[in-house]
mmCIF file of C-alpha atoms and ligand atoms in Angstrom:
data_model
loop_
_atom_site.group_PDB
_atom_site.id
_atom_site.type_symbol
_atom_site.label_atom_id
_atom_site.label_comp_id
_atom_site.label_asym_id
_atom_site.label_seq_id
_atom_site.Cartn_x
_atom_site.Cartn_y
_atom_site.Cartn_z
ATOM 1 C CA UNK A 20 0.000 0.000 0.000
ATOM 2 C CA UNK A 21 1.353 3.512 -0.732
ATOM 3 C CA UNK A 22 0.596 6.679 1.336
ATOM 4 C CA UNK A 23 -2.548 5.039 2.914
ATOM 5 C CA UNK A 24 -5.145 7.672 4.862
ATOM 6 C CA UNK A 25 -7.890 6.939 7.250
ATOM 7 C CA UNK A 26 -9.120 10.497 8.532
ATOM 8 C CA UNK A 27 -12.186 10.039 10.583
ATOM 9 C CA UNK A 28 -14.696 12.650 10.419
ATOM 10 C CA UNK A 29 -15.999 13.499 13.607
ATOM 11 C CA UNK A 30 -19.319 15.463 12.191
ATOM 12 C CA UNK A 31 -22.021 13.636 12.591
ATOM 13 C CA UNK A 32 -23.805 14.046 9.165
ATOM 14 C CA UNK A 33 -22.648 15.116 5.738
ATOM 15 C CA UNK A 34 -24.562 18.273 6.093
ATOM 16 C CA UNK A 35 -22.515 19.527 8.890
ATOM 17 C CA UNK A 36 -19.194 17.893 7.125
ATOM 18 C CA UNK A 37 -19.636 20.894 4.482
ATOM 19 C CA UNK A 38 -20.658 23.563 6.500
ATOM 20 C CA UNK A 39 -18.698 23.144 9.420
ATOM 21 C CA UNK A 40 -16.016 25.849 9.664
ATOM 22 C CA UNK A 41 -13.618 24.308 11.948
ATOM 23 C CA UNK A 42 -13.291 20.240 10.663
ATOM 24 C CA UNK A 43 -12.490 18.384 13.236
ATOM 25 C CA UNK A 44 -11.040 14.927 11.783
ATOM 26 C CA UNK A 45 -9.007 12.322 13.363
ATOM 27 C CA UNK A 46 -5.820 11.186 11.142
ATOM 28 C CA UNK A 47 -6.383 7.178 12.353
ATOM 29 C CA UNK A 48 -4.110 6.471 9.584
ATOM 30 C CA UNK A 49 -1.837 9.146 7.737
ATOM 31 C CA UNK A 50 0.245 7.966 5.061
ATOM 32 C CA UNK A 51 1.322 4.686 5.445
ATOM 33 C CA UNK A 52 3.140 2.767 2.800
ATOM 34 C CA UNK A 53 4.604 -1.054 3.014
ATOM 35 C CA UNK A 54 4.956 -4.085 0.715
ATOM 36 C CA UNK A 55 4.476 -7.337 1.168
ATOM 37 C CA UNK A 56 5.898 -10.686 -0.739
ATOM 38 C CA UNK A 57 3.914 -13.483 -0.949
ATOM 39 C CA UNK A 58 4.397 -15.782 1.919
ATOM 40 C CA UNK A 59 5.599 -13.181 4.064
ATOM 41 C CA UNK A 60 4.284 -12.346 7.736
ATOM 42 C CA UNK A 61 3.794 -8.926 9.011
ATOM 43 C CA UNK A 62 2.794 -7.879 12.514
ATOM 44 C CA UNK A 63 1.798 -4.904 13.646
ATOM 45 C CA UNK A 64 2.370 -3.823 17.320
ATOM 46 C CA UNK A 65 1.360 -0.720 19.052
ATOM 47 C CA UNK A 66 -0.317 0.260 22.180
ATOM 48 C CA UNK A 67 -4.696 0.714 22.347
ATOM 49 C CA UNK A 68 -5.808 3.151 19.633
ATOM 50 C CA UNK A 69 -2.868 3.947 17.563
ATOM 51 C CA UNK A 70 -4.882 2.380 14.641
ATOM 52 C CA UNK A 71 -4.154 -0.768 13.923
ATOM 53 C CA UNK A 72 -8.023 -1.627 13.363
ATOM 54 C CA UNK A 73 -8.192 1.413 10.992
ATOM 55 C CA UNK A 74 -5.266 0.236 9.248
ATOM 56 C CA UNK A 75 -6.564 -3.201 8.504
ATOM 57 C CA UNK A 76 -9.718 -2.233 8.079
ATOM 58 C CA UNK A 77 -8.661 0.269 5.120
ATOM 59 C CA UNK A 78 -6.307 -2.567 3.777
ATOM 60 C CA UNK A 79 -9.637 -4.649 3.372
ATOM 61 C CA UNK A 80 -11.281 -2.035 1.806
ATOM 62 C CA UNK A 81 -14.366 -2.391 4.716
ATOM 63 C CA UNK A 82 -14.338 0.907 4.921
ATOM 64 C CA UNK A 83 -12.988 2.964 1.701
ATOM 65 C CA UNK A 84 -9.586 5.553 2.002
ATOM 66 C CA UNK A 85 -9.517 8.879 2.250
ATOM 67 C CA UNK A 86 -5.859 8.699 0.369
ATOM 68 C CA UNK A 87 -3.527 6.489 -0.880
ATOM 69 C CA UNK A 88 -3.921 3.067 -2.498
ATOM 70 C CA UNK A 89 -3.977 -0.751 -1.398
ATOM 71 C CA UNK A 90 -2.194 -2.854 -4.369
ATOM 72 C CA UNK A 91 -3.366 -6.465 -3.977
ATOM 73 C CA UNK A 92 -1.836 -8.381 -6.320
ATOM 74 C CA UNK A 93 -0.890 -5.484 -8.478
ATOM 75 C CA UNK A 94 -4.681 -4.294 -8.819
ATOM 76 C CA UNK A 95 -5.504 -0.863 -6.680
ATOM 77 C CA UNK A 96 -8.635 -1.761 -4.869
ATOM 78 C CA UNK A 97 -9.196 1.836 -3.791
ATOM 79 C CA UNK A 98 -9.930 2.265 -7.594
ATOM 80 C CA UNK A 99 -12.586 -0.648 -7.681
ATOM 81 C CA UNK A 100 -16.370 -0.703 -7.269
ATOM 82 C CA UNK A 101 -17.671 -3.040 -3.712
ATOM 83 C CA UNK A 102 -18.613 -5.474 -5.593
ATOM 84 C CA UNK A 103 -15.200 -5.718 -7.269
ATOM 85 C CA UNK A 104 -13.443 -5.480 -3.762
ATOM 86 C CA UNK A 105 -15.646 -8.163 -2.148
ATOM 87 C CA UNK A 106 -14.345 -10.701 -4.748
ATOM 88 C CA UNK A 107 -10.967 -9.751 -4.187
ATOM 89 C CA UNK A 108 -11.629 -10.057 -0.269
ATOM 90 C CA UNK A 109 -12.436 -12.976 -0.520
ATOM 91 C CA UNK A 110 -9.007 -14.189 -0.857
ATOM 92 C CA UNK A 111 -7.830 -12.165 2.766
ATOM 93 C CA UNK A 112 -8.955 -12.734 6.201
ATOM 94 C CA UNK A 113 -9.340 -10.577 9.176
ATOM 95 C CA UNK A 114 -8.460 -12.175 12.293
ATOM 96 C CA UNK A 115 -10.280 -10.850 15.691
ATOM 97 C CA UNK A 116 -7.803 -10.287 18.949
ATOM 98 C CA UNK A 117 -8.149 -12.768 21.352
ATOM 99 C CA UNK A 118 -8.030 -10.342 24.626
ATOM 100 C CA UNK A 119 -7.567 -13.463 27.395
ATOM 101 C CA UNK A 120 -4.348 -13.705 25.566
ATOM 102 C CA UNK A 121 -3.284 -10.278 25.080
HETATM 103 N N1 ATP B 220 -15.411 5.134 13.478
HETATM 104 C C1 ATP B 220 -14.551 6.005 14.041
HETATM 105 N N2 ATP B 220 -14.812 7.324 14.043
HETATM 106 C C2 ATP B 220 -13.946 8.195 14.613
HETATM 107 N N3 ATP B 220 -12.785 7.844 15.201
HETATM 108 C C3 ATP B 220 -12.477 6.544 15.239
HETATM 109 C C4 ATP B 220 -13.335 5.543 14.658
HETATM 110 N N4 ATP B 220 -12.754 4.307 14.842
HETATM 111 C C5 ATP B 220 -11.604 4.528 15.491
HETATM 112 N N5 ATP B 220 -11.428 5.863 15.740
HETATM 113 C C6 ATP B 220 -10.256 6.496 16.389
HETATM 114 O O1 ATP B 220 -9.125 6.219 15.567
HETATM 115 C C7 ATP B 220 -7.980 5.933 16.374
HETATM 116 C C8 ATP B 220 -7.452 4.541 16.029
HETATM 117 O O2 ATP B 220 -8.369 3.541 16.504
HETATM 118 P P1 ATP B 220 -8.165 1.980 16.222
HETATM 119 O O3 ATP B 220 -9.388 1.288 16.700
HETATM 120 O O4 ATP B 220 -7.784 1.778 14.794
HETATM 121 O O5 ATP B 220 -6.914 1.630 17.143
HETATM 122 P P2 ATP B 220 -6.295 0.202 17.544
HETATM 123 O O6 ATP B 220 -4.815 0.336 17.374
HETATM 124 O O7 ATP B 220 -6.964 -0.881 16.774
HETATM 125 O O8 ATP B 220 -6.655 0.084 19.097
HETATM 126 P P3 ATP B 220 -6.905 -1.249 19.997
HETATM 127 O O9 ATP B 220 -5.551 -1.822 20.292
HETATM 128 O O10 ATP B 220 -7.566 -0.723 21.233
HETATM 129 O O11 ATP B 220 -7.770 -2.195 19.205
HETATM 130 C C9 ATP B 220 -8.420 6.120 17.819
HETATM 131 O O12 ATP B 220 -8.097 7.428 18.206
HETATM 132 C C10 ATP B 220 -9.931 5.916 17.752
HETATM 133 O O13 ATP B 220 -10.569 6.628 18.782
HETATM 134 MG MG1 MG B 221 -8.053 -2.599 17.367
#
């Protein structure tokens, strides 16, 4: 993925999104870029709410970028359509934290 974004929006509605003076956003995930080989293992470490969710999340595509891309397999899925993406997901896998082990 190159220069990937998650900025949450903290408006409540997309009305208030454009008129709000003042946006108030939080950068879960500002431009972050990494590459991955086939069979290779990546974890990612870092204390509660430093956006690790957000990160994977974007990677899936579950909820789409505000910047940047995510190259699976040499196709940009921030480009795609959902329905396009969900065939693609179907070939990654989100696993849940167990937190009795944590
Ligand atoms: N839907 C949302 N809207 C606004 N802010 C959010 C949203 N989801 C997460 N955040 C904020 O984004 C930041 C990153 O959260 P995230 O859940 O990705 O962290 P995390 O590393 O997975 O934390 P944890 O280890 O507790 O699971 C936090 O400041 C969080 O409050
Ligand atoms: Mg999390």
């Amino acid at each position: 993925m190159t220069n990937l974004q998650q900025h949450y929006s903290l408006e409540s509605n997309l009305l208030e999104q454009l008129f709000s003076r003042k946006r108030d956003v939080i950068k879960a995930v500002d431009g972050v870029s990494l590459e991955l080989e086939r069979g290779e293992t990546l974890g990612l470490v870092g204390e509660s709410g430093c956006g690790k969710s957000t990160l994977s999340r974007t990677i899936l595509q579950l909820i789409p970028s505000t910047g940047g891309k995510v190259e699976f397999q040499g196709i940009d899925l921030t480009a795609l359509s959902r329905d396009a993406v969900r065939k693609h997901r179907r070939q990654m896998q989100w696993y849940f934290k167990i937190p009795t082990l944590v």
